[in-house]
JSON list of C-alpha atoms in Angstrom, two decimals:
[
{"chain": "X", "resi": 1481, "resn": "MET", "atom": "CA", "xyz": [22.21, -13.84, 2.69]},
{"chain": "X", "resi": 1482, "resn": "MET", "atom": "CA", "xyz": [21.79, -15.29, -0.78]},
{"chain": "X", "resi": 1483, "resn": "SER", "atom": "CA", "xyz": [18.54, -14.53, -2.57]},
{"chain": "X", "resi": 1484, "resn": "LYS", "atom": "CA", "xyz": [16.46, -17.47, -3.68]},
{"chain": "X", "resi": 1485, "resn": "GLN", "atom": "CA", "xyz": [14.42, -17.73, -6.87]},
{"chain": "X", "resi": 1486, "resn": "ILE", "atom": "CA", "xyz": [10.77, -18.44, -6.10]},
{"chain": "X", "resi": 1487, "resn": "GLU", "atom": "CA", "xyz": [8.17, -19.70, -8.54]},
{"chain": "X", "resi": 1488, "resn": "LEU", "atom": "CA", "xyz": [4.57, -18.75, -7.80]},
{"chain": "X", "resi": 1489, "resn": "GLU", "atom": "CA", "xyz": [1.24, -20.10, -8.95]},
{"chain": "X", "resi": 1490, "resn": "ILE", "atom": "CA", "xyz": [-1.49, -17.72, -7.80]},
{"chain": "X", "resi": 1491, "resn": "GLU", "atom": "CA", "xyz": [-4.92, -17.60, -9.44]},
{"chain": "X", "resi": 1492, "resn": "SER", "atom": "CA", "xyz": [-5.64, -14.27, -11.12]},
{"chain": "X", "resi": 1493, "resn": "GLY", "atom": "CA", "xyz": [-9.20, -14.32, -9.78]},
{"chain": "X", "resi": 1494, "resn": "ILE", "atom": "CA", "xyz": [-7.86, -13.54, -6.33]},
{"chain": "X", "resi": 1495, "resn": "PHE", "atom": "CA", "xyz": [-7.26, -9.91, -7.37]},
{"chain": "X", "resi": 1496, "resn": "ASN", "atom": "CA", "xyz": [-9.86, -7.20, -7.84]},
{"chain": "X", "resi": 1497, "resn": "PRO", "atom": "CA", "xyz": [-9.89, -6.46, -11.60]},
{"chain": "X", "resi": 1498, "resn": "VAL", "atom": "CA", "xyz": [-9.57, -2.68, -11.17]},
{"chain": "X", "resi": 1499, "resn": "TYR", "atom": "CA", "xyz": [-6.18, -3.12, -9.46]},
{"chain": "X", "resi": 1500, "resn": "LYS", "atom": "CA", "xyz": [-4.62, -5.73, -11.74]},
{"chain": "X", "resi": 1501, "resn": "PRO", "atom": "CA", "xyz": [-3.02, -3.15, -14.10]},
{"chain": "X", "resi": 1502, "resn": "TYR", "atom": "CA", "xyz": [-1.16, -1.73, -11.09]},
{"chain": "X", "resi": 1503, "resn": "LEU", "atom": "CA", "xyz": [0.43, -4.92, -9.81]},
{"chain": "X", "resi": 1504, "resn": "HIS", "atom": "CA", "xyz": [3.65, -4.06, -11.64]},
{"chain": "X", "resi": 1505, "resn": "GLU", "atom": "CA", "xyz": [3.29, -0.27, -11.83]},
{"chain": "X", "resi": 1506, "resn": "GLN", "atom": "CA", "xyz": [6.70, 1.41, -11.84]},
{"chain": "X", "resi": 1507, "resn": "ALA", "atom": "CA", "xyz": [5.93, 5.14, -11.36]},
{"chain": "X", "resi": 1508, "resn": "ARG", "atom": "CA", "xyz": [8.03, 6.69, -8.60]},
{"chain": "X", "resi": 1509, "resn": "THR", "atom": "CA", "xyz": [4.98, 8.01, -6.71]},
{"chain": "X", "resi": 1510, "resn": "GLN", "atom": "CA", "xyz": [1.75, 6.00, -6.61]},
{"chain": "X", "resi": 1511, "resn": "ILE", "atom": "CA", "xyz": [-1.51, 7.04, -5.00]},
{"chain": "X", "resi": 1512, "resn": "PHE", "atom": "CA", "xyz": [-4.47, 4.76, -4.33]},
{"chain": "X", "resi": 1513, "resn": "PHE", "atom": "CA", "xyz": [-7.39, 6.52, -2.69]},
{"chain": "X", "resi": 1514, "resn": "GLY", "atom": "CA", "xyz": [-11.08, 5.88, -2.23]},
{"chain": "X", "resi": 1515, "resn": "GLY", "atom": "CA", "xyz": [-13.86, 5.30, 0.22]},
{"chain": "X", "resi": 1516, "resn": "ALA", "atom": "CA", "xyz": [-14.51, 2.48, 2.65]},
{"chain": "X", "resi": 1517, "resn": "SER", "atom": "CA", "xyz": [-14.49, -1.06, 1.24]},
{"chain": "X", "resi": 1518, "resn": "SER", "atom": "CA", "xyz": [-12.92, -0.04, -2.07]},
{"chain": "X", "resi": 1519, "resn": "GLY", "atom": "CA", "xyz": [-10.31, -2.79, -1.66]},
{"chain": "X", "resi": 1520, "resn": "LYS", "atom": "CA", "xyz": [-7.21, -0.59, -1.74]},
{"chain": "X", "resi": 1521, "resn": "SER", "atom": "CA", "xyz": [-5.66, -1.98, 1.45]},
{"chain": "X", "resi": 1522, "resn": "VAL", "atom": "CA", "xyz": [-6.19, -5.57, 0.33]},
{"chain": "X", "resi": 1523, "resn": "PHE", "atom": "CA", "xyz": [-4.61, -4.77, -3.04]},
{"chain": "X", "resi": 1524, "resn": "ALA", "atom": "CA", "xyz": [-1.66, -3.08, -1.35]},
{"chain": "X", "resi": 1525, "resn": "ALA", "atom": "CA", "xyz": [-1.08, -6.12, 0.85]},
{"chain": "X", "resi": 1526, "resn": "GLN", "atom": "CA", "xyz": [-1.30, -8.46, -2.13]},
{"chain": "X", "resi": 1527, "resn": "ARG", "atom": "CA", "xyz": [1.21, -6.41, -4.10]},
{"chain": "X", "resi": 1528, "resn": "VAL", "atom": "CA", "xyz": [3.61, -6.21, -1.17]},
{"chain": "X", "resi": 1529, "resn": "VAL", "atom": "CA", "xyz": [3.67, -9.99, -0.76]},
{"chain": "X", "resi": 1530, "resn": "LEU", "atom": "CA", "xyz": [4.10, -10.58, -4.49]},
{"chain": "X", "resi": 1531, "resn": "ASP", "atom": "CA", "xyz": [6.87, -7.99, -4.75]},
{"chain": "X", "resi": 1532, "resn": "VAL", "atom": "CA", "xyz": [8.89, -9.41, -1.88]},
{"chain": "X", "resi": 1533, "resn": "LEU", "atom": "CA", "xyz": [8.53, -12.92, -3.25]},
{"chain": "X", "resi": 1534, "resn": "SER", "atom": "CA", "xyz": [9.44, -12.19, -6.85]},
{"chain": "X", "resi": 1535, "resn": "GLU", "atom": "CA", "xyz": [10.61, -8.60, -7.47]},
{"chain": "X", "resi": 1536, "resn": "SER", "atom": "CA", "xyz": [13.69, -8.20, -5.21]},
{"chain": "X", "resi": 1537, "resn": "ARG", "atom": "CA", "xyz": [11.96, -5.55, -3.11]},
{"chain": "X", "resi": 1538, "resn": "ASN", "atom": "CA", "xyz": [12.26, -4.45, 0.52]},
{"chain": "X", "resi": 1539, "resn": "TYR", "atom": "CA", "xyz": [9.28, -2.59, 1.96]},
{"chain": "X", "resi": 1540, "resn": "LEU", "atom": "CA", "xyz": [9.05, -0.02, 4.74]},
{"chain": "X", "resi": 1541, "resn": "ILE", "atom": "CA", "xyz": [5.38, 0.37, 5.67]},
{"chain": "X", "resi": 1542, "resn": "VAL", "atom": "CA", "xyz": [4.34, 3.19, 7.99]},
{"chain": "X", "resi": 1543, "resn": "ARG", "atom": "CA", "xyz": [1.41, 4.92, 9.62]},
{"chain": "X", "resi": 1544, "resn": "ASN", "atom": "CA", "xyz": [1.37, 8.11, 11.61]},
{"chain": "X", "resi": 1545, "resn": "VAL", "atom": "CA", "xyz": [1.10, 6.18, 14.89]},
{"chain": "X", "resi": 1546, "resn": "ALA", "atom": "CA", "xyz": [2.94, 2.87, 15.27]},
{"chain": "X", "resi": 1547, "resn": "ALA", "atom": "CA", "xyz": [0.34, 1.30, 17.57]},
{"chain": "X", "resi": 1548, "resn": "THR", "atom": "CA", "xyz": [-2.33, 1.44, 14.84]},
{"chain": "X", "resi": 1549, "resn": "ILE", "atom": "CA", "xyz": [-0.38, -0.40, 12.15]},
{"chain": "X", "resi": 1550, "resn": "ARG", "atom": "CA", "xyz": [-0.57, -3.83, 13.77]},
{"chain": "X", "resi": 1551, "resn": "LYS", "atom": "CA", "xyz": [-4.37, -3.87, 13.50]},
{"chain": "X", "resi": 1552, "resn": "SER", "atom": "CA", "xyz": [-4.46, -2.66, 9.90]},
{"chain": "X", "resi": 1553, "resn": "ILE", "atom": "CA", "xyz": [-2.15, -3.42, 6.99]},
{"chain": "X", "resi": 1554, "resn": "TYR", "atom": "CA", "xyz": [0.17, -5.61, 9.08]},
{"chain": "X", "resi": 1555, "resn": "ASN", "atom": "CA", "xyz": [-2.70, -8.03, 9.70]},
{"chain": "X", "resi": 1556, "resn": "GLU", "atom": "CA", "xyz": [-3.82, -7.68, 6.09]},
{"chain": "X", "resi": 1557, "resn": "ILE", "atom": "CA", "xyz": [-0.39, -8.81, 4.90]},
{"chain": "X", "resi": 1558, "resn": "LEU", "atom": "CA", "xyz": [-0.43, -11.79, 7.26]},
{"chain": "X", "resi": 1559, "resn": "LYS", "atom": "CA", "xyz": [-3.85, -12.78, 5.88]},
{"chain": "X", "resi": 1560, "resn": "THR", "atom": "CA", "xyz": [-2.54, -12.41, 2.33]},
{"chain": "X", "resi": 1561, "resn": "ILE", "atom": "CA", "xyz": [0.40, -14.72, 3.04]},
{"chain": "X", "resi": 1562, "resn": "ILE", "atom": "CA", "xyz": [-2.07, -17.34, 4.27]},
{"chain": "X", "resi": 1563, "resn": "LYS", "atom": "CA", "xyz": [-4.42, -16.79, 1.32]},
{"chain": "X", "resi": 1564, "resn": "PHE", "atom": "CA", "xyz": [-1.56, -17.15, -1.16]},
{"chain": "X", "resi": 1565, "resn": "LYS", "atom": "CA", "xyz": [-0.52, -20.36, 0.66]},
{"chain": "X", "resi": 1566, "resn": "VAL", "atom": "CA", "xyz": [3.07, -19.18, 1.02]},
{"chain": "X", "resi": 1567, "resn": "GLY", "atom": "CA", "xyz": [3.38, -19.24, 4.81]},
{"chain": "X", "resi": 1568, "resn": "ASP", "atom": "CA", "xyz": [6.35, -21.59, 4.60]},
{"chain": "X", "resi": 1569, "resn": "LEU", "atom": "CA", "xyz": [8.23, -18.93, 2.62]},
{"chain": "X", "resi": 1570, "resn": "PHE", "atom": "CA", "xyz": [8.08, -16.27, 5.34]},
{"chain": "X", "resi": 1571, "resn": "HIS", "atom": "CA", "xyz": [9.35, -15.83, 8.88]},
{"chain": "X", "resi": 1572, "resn": "VAL", "atom": "CA", "xyz": [7.26, -13.43, 10.99]},
{"chain": "X", "resi": 1573, "resn": "ASN", "atom": "CA", "xyz": [8.90, -11.58, 13.88]},
{"chain": "X", "resi": 1574, "resn": "LYS", "atom": "CA", "xyz": [5.79, -10.36, 15.70]},
{"chain": "X", "resi": 1575, "resn": "SER", "atom": "CA", "xyz": [7.58, -8.34, 18.37]},
{"chain": "X", "resi": 1576, "resn": "GLU", "atom": "CA", "xyz": [9.67, -6.38, 15.85]},
{"chain": "X", "resi": 1577, "resn": "MET", "atom": "CA", "xyz": [6.96, -6.43, 13.18]},
{"chain": "X", "resi": 1578, "resn": "VAL", "atom": "CA", "xyz": [9.40, -7.61, 10.51]},
{"chain": "X", "resi": 1579, "resn": "ILE", "atom": "CA", "xyz": [8.40, -10.23, 7.96]},
{"chain": "X", "resi": 1580, "resn": "THR", "atom": "CA", "xyz": [11.32, -11.92, 6.19]},
{"chain": "X", "resi": 1581, "resn": "CYS", "atom": "CA", "xyz": [11.03, -13.97, 3.00]},
{"chain": "X", "resi": 1582, "resn": "VAL", "atom": "CA", "xyz": [13.26, -16.99, 2.43]},
{"chain": "X", "resi": 1583, "resn": "ASN", "atom": "CA", "xyz": [14.88, -15.05, -0.43]},
{"chain": "X", "resi": 1584, "resn": "GLY", "atom": "CA", "xyz": [16.19, -12.51, 2.09]},
{"chain": "X", "resi": 1585, "resn": "TYR", "atom": "CA", "xyz": [13.89, -9.59, 1.27]},
{"chain": "X", "resi": 1586, "resn": "GLN", "atom": "CA", "xyz": [11.80, -8.03, 4.01]},
{"chain": "X", "resi": 1587, "resn": "ILE", "atom": "CA", "xyz": [8.63, -6.17, 4.96]},
{"chain": "X", "resi": 1588, "resn": "MET", "atom": "CA", "xyz": [9.32, -3.76, 7.82]},
{"chain": "X", "resi": 1589, "resn": "PHE", "atom": "CA", "xyz": [6.81, -1.66, 9.75]},
{"chain": "X", "resi": 1590, "resn": "GLY", "atom": "CA", "xyz": [7.05, 1.53, 11.77]},
{"chain": "X", "resi": 1591, "resn": "GLY", "atom": "CA", "xyz": [5.27, 4.61, 13.05]},
{"chain": "X", "resi": 1592, "resn": "LEU", "atom": "CA", "xyz": [6.03, 8.22, 12.26]},
{"chain": "X", "resi": 1593, "resn": "ASP", "atom": "CA", "xyz": [5.55, 8.98, 15.97]},
{"chain": "X", "resi": 1594, "resn": "ASP", "atom": "CA", "xyz": [8.98, 7.40, 16.53]},
{"chain": "X", "resi": 1595, "resn": "PRO", "atom": "CA", "xyz": [11.14, 9.16, 13.90]},
{"chain": "X", "resi": 1596, "resn": "GLU", "atom": "CA", "xyz": [14.46, 7.95, 15.32]},
{"chain": "X", "resi": 1597, "resn": "LYS", "atom": "CA", "xyz": [13.36, 4.33, 15.00]},
{"chain": "X", "resi": 1598, "resn": "ILE", "atom": "CA", "xyz": [12.18, 4.96, 11.44]},
{"chain": "X", "resi": 1599, "resn": "LYS", "atom": "CA", "xyz": [15.58, 6.40, 10.58]},
{"chain": "X", "resi": 1600, "resn": "SER", "atom": "CA", "xyz": [17.34, 3.31, 11.91]},
{"chain": "X", "resi": 1601, "resn": "ILE", "atom": "CA", "xyz": [15.22, 0.74, 10.05]},
{"chain": "X", "resi": 1602, "resn": "THR", "atom": "CA", "xyz": [17.29, -1.00, 7.40]},
{"chain": "X", "resi": 1603, "resn": "PRO", "atom": "CA", "xyz": [16.77, -4.32, 5.58]},
{"chain": "X", "resi": 1604, "resn": "ALA", "atom": "CA", "xyz": [18.98, -7.34, 6.10]},
{"chain": "X", "resi": 1605, "resn": "GLN", "atom": "CA", "xyz": [19.69, -7.48, 2.38]},
{"chain": "X", "resi": 1606, "resn": "GLY", "atom": "CA", "xyz": [19.94, -4.63, -0.12]},
{"chain": "X", "resi": 1607, "resn": "VAL", "atom": "CA", "xyz": [18.17, -1.29, 0.37]},
{"chain": "X", "resi": 1608, "resn": "ILE", "atom": "CA", "xyz": [14.62, -0.09, 0.95]},
{"chain": "X", "resi": 1609, "resn": "THR", "atom": "CA", "xyz": [13.01, -0.01, -2.49]},
{"chain": "X", "resi": 1610, "resn": "ASP", "atom": "CA", "xyz": [9.44, 0.77, -1.43]},
{"chain": "X", "resi": 1611, "resn": "VAL", "atom": "CA", "xyz": [7.90, 3.04, 1.15]},
{"chain": "X", "resi": 1612, "resn": "LEU", "atom": "CA", "xyz": [4.17, 2.55, 1.67]},
{"chain": "X", "resi": 1613, "resn": "VAL", "atom": "CA", "xyz": [2.24, 5.06, 3.77]},
{"chain": "X", "resi": 1614, "resn": "GLU", "atom": "CA", "xyz": [-1.14, 3.88, 5.02]},
{"chain": "X", "resi": 1615, "resn": "GLU", "atom": "CA", "xyz": [-3.73, 6.56, 5.92]},
{"chain": "X", "resi": 1616, "resn": "ALA", "atom": "CA", "xyz": [-1.37, 9.11, 4.38]},
{"chain": "X", "resi": 1617, "resn": "THR", "atom": "CA", "xyz": [-3.74, 12.00, 5.11]},
{"chain": "X", "resi": 1618, "resn": "GLU", "atom": "CA", "xyz": [-2.82, 11.63, 8.80]},
{"chain": "X", "resi": 1619, "resn": "THR", "atom": "CA", "xyz": [0.81, 12.49, 8.01]},
{"chain": "X", "resi": 1620, "resn": "THR", "atom": "CA", "xyz": [2.58, 15.77, 7.30]},
{"chain": "X", "resi": 1621, "resn": "ALA", "atom": "CA", "xyz": [4.16, 16.80, 4.03]},
{"chain": "X", "resi": 1622, "resn": "ASN", "atom": "CA", "xyz": [7.57, 16.97, 5.72]},
{"chain": "X", "resi": 1623, "resn": "ALA", "atom": "CA", "xyz": [7.23, 13.41, 7.06]},
{"chain": "X", "resi": 1624, "resn": "VAL", "atom": "CA", "xyz": [6.48, 12.04, 3.60]},
{"chain": "X", "resi": 1625, "resn": "ARG", "atom": "CA", "xyz": [9.37, 13.98, 2.08]},
{"chain": "X", "resi": 1626, "resn": "GLN", "atom": "CA", "xyz": [11.70, 12.47, 4.68]},
{"chain": "X", "resi": 1627, "resn": "LEU", "atom": "CA", "xyz": [10.38, 9.00, 3.88]},
{"chain": "X", "resi": 1628, "resn": "ASN", "atom": "CA", "xyz": [10.99, 9.62, 0.19]},
{"chain": "X", "resi": 1629, "resn": "LYS", "atom": "CA", "xyz": [14.62, 10.28, 1.00]},
{"chain": "X", "resi": 1630, "resn": "ARG", "atom": "CA", "xyz": [14.88, 6.75, 2.40]},
{"chain": "X", "resi": 1631, "resn": "LEU", "atom": "CA", "xyz": [14.54, 5.51, -1.19]},
{"chain": "X", "resi": 1632, "resn": "ARG", "atom": "CA", "xyz": [18.17, 5.63, -2.18]},
{"chain": "X", "resi": 1633, "resn": "GLY", "atom": "CA", "xyz": [21.01, 3.25, -2.99]},
{"chain": "X", "resi": 1634, "resn": "GLN", "atom": "CA", "xyz": [21.55, 0.65, -5.68]},
{"chain": "X", "resi": 1635, "resn": "SER", "atom": "CA", "xyz": [18.94, -2.04, -6.26]},
{"chain": "X", "resi": 1636, "resn": "LYS", "atom": "CA", "xyz": [17.61, -4.29, -9.01]},
{"chain": "X", "resi": 1637, "resn": "ALA", "atom": "CA", "xyz": [14.13, -2.85, -8.52]},
{"chain": "X", "resi": 1638, "resn": "SER", "atom": "CA", "xyz": [12.95, 0.70, -9.11]},
{"chain": "X", "resi": 1639, "resn": "LYS", "atom": "CA", "xyz": [12.19, 2.93, -6.11]},
{"chain": "X", "resi": 1640, "resn": "ARG", "atom": "CA", "xyz": [8.55, 3.69, -5.28]},
{"chain": "X", "resi": 1641, "resn": "LEU", "atom": "CA", "xyz": [6.58, 5.76, -2.78]},
{"chain": "X", "resi": 1642, "resn": "THR", "atom": "CA", "xyz": [2.96, 4.57, -2.38]},
{"chain": "X", "resi": 1643, "resn": "LEU", "atom": "CA", "xyz": [0.27, 6.51, -0.52]},
{"chain": "X", "resi": 1644, "resn": "LEU", "atom": "CA", "xyz": [-3.06, 5.03, 0.60]},
{"chain": "X", "resi": 1645, "resn": "PHE", "atom": "CA", "xyz": [-5.90, 7.16, 1.95]},
{"chain": "X", "resi": 1646, "resn": "ASN", "atom": "CA", "xyz": [-9.61, 7.93, 1.92]},
{"chain": "X", "resi": 1647, "resn": "PRO", "atom": "CA", "xyz": [-11.02, 10.83, -0.18]},
{"chain": "X", "resi": 1648, "resn": "VAL", "atom": "CA", "xyz": [-9.20, 14.06, 0.59]},
{"chain": "X", "resi": 1649, "resn": "PHE", "atom": "CA", "xyz": [-10.29, 17.71, 0.76]},
{"chain": "X", "resi": 1650, "resn": "LYS", "atom": "CA", "xyz": [-8.79, 20.06, -1.82]},
{"chain": "X", "resi": 1651, "resn": "THR", "atom": "CA", "xyz": [-7.28, 22.09, 1.01]},
{"chain": "X", "resi": 1652, "resn": "HIS", "atom": "CA", "xyz": [-5.17, 19.15, 2.18]},
{"chain": "X", "resi": 1653, "resn": "TRP", "atom": "CA", "xyz": [-1.43, 19.21, 1.44]},
{"chain": "X", "resi": 1654, "resn": "ILE", "atom": "CA", "xyz": [-1.66, 15.91, -0.46]},
{"chain": "X", "resi": 1655, "resn": "TYR", "atom": "CA", "xyz": [-4.15, 17.35, -2.95]},
{"chain": "X", "resi": 1656, "resn": "LYS", "atom": "CA", "xyz": [-2.03, 20.46, -3.42]},
{"chain": "X", "resi": 1657, "resn": "GLU", "atom": "CA", "xyz": [1.15, 18.41, -3.82]},
{"chain": "X", "resi": 1658, "resn": "TYR", "atom": "CA", "xyz": [0.01, 15.67, -6.21]},
{"chain": "X", "resi": 1659, "resn": "PHE", "atom": "CA", "xyz": [-3.34, 16.49, -7.83]},
{"chain": "X", "resi": 1660, "resn": "GLY", "atom": "CA", "xyz": [-2.35, 19.32, -10.15]},
{"chain": "X", "resi": 1661, "resn": "GLY", "atom": "CA", "xyz": [-3.10, 17.22, -13.25]},
{"chain": "X", "resi": 1662, "resn": "TRP", "atom": "CA", "xyz": [-6.09, 15.42, -11.80]},
{"chain": "X", "resi": 1663, "resn": "ASP", "atom": "CA", "xyz": [-9.39, 15.42, -13.71]},
{"chain": "X", "resi": 1664, "resn": "GLU", "atom": "CA", "xyz": [-12.33, 15.12, -11.30]},
{"chain": "X", "resi": 1665, "resn": "GLY", "atom": "CA", "xyz": [-14.34, 13.46, -14.06]},
{"chain": "X", "resi": 1666, "resn": "LYS", "atom": "CA", "xyz": [-11.97, 10.51, -14.24]},
{"chain": "X", "resi": 1667, "resn": "ASN", "atom": "CA", "xyz": [-10.75, 7.85, -11.83]},
{"chain": "X", "resi": 1668, "resn": "GLU", "atom": "CA", "xyz": [-7.16, 7.60, -13.04]},
{"chain": "X", "resi": 1669, "resn": "PHE", "atom": "CA", "xyz": [-4.11, 9.75, -13.74]},
{"chain": "X", "resi": 1670, "resn": "ARG", "atom": "CA", "xyz": [-0.86, 8.46, -15.18]},
{"chain": "X", "resi": 1671, "resn": "SER", "atom": "CA", "xyz": [2.49, 10.02, -15.95]},
{"chain": "X", "resi": 1672, "resn": "PRO", "atom": "CA", "xyz": [6.00, 8.53, -15.93]},
{"chain": "X", "resi": 1673, "resn": "GLU", "atom": "CA", "xyz": [6.53, 9.82, -12.37]},
{"chain": "X", "resi": 1674, "resn": "LEU", "atom": "CA", "xyz": [3.03, 9.74, -10.86]},
{"chain": "X", "resi": 1675, "resn": "THR", "atom": "CA", "xyz": [0.09, 7.34, -10.86]},
{"chain": "X", "resi": 1676, "resn": "ILE", "atom": "CA", "xyz": [-3.25, 8.05, -9.16]},
{"chain": "X", "resi": 1677, "resn": "LEU", "atom": "CA", "xyz": [-6.19, 5.64, -8.95]},
{"chain": "X", "resi": 1678, "resn": "LYS", "atom": "CA", "xyz": [-9.53, 6.48, -7.32]},
{"chain": "X", "resi": 1679, "resn": "THR", "atom": "CA", "xyz": [-11.80, 3.60, -6.36]},
{"chain": "X", "resi": 1680, "resn": "THR", "atom": "CA", "xyz": [-15.12, 3.09, -4.57]},
{"chain": "X", "resi": 1681, "resn": "TYR", "atom": "CA", "xyz": [-16.93, 0.10, -3.11]},
{"chain": "X", "resi": 1682, "resn": "ARG", "atom": "CA", "xyz": [-18.33, -0.50, -6.62]},
{"chain": "X", "resi": 1683, "resn": "ASP", "atom": "CA", "xyz": [-14.82, -1.53, -7.70]},
{"chain": "X", "resi": 1684, "resn": "ASN", "atom": "CA", "xyz": [-14.66, -4.23, -5.03]},
{"chain": "X", "resi": 1685, "resn": "ALA", "atom": "CA", "xyz": [-15.81, -7.47, -6.62]},
{"chain": "X", "resi": 1686, "resn": "PHE", "atom": "CA", "xyz": [-15.64, -9.34, -3.33]},
{"chain": "X", "resi": 1687, "resn": "LEU", "atom": "CA", "xyz": [-18.25, -7.44, -1.33]},
{"chain": "X", "resi": 1688, "resn": "THR", "atom": "CA", "xyz": [-21.43, -9.28, -0.39]},
{"chain": "X", "resi": 1689, "resn": "GLU", "atom": "CA", "xyz": [-24.90, -7.97, -1.21]},
{"chain": "X", "resi": 1690, "resn": "ASP", "atom": "CA", "xyz": [-25.32, -7.10, 2.47]},
{"chain": "X", "resi": 1691, "resn": "ASP", "atom": "CA", "xyz": [-22.11, -5.08, 2.36]},
{"chain": "X", "resi": 1692, "resn": "ARG", "atom": "CA", "xyz": [-23.30, -3.13, -0.66]},
{"chain": "X", "resi": 1693, "resn": "HIS", "atom": "CA", "xyz": [-26.74, -2.54, 0.81]},
{"chain": "X", "resi": 1694, "resn": "ASP", "atom": "CA", "xyz": [-25.23, -1.17, 4.02]},
{"chain": "X", "resi": 1695, "resn": "LEU", "atom": "CA", "xyz": [-22.92, 1.21, 2.14]},
{"chain": "X", "resi": 1696, "resn": "GLU", "atom": "CA", "xyz": [-25.59, 2.42, -0.27]},
{"chain": "X", "resi": 1697, "resn": "ASN", "atom": "CA", "xyz": [-28.01, 3.17, 2.55]},
{"chain": "X", "resi": 1698, "resn": "GLU", "atom": "CA", "xyz": [-25.67, 5.32, 4.60]},
{"chain": "X", "resi": 1699, "resn": "ARG", "atom": "CA", "xyz": [-27.73, 8.37, 5.64]},
{"chain": "X", "resi": 1700, "resn": "ASP", "atom": "CA", "xyz": [-24.96, 10.65, 6.88]},
{"chain": "X", "resi": 1701, "resn": "PRO", "atom": "CA", "xyz": [-23.87, 12.77, 3.85]},
{"chain": "X", "resi": 1702, "resn": "TYR", "atom": "CA", "xyz": [-20.30, 13.02, 5.12]},
{"chain": "X", "resi": 1703, "resn": "PHE", "atom": "CA", "xyz": [-19.79, 9.28, 5.50]},
{"chain": "X", "resi": 1704, "resn": "TYR", "atom": "CA", "xyz": [-21.66, 8.56, 2.26]}
]
């Protein structure tokens, strides 16, 4: 399949400002974590759609359980395609949960509860350039290492592993694996190989006043 050059005109105001610097982030491992309504899943969906349209990227997007992915980032990506007004540039295979762009690049979904199926997922064109793990704290370290190994082969685009999750305890394997250089007093860490961004609902410019009021008046210390 021949790739097709696509020109996009998308208003910059559609993106949350805190995430804009990460739209073209190239670090091999990228972590976006934060509490409810911080906008990280919306940003991830926006970046996925942009990347497949214009950056020669194929995405494998996973959660720990396949059945949960359809109601989360899969739907978020479908909404993003509509919001960007690029529905005519994508074909959606709902049964297989594969979204194919007219340029030949794809967004593929799977669950870590079916490892054999994950192993067999391959794009129609090129190689998998991006693995995105939603709710990464639900996964095991070994599962993520295996996913990282899927990022191999020649491609125009750099390879990237992206993890999305809510705040994590310091005893969790993710914290031990990636947060060695993390400063708790900051919301960002950057190195050539690793990027970490922490966000809260305060970083989400698109919340309503009612949304903010509800979040700020949460009485349970754990959920707050």
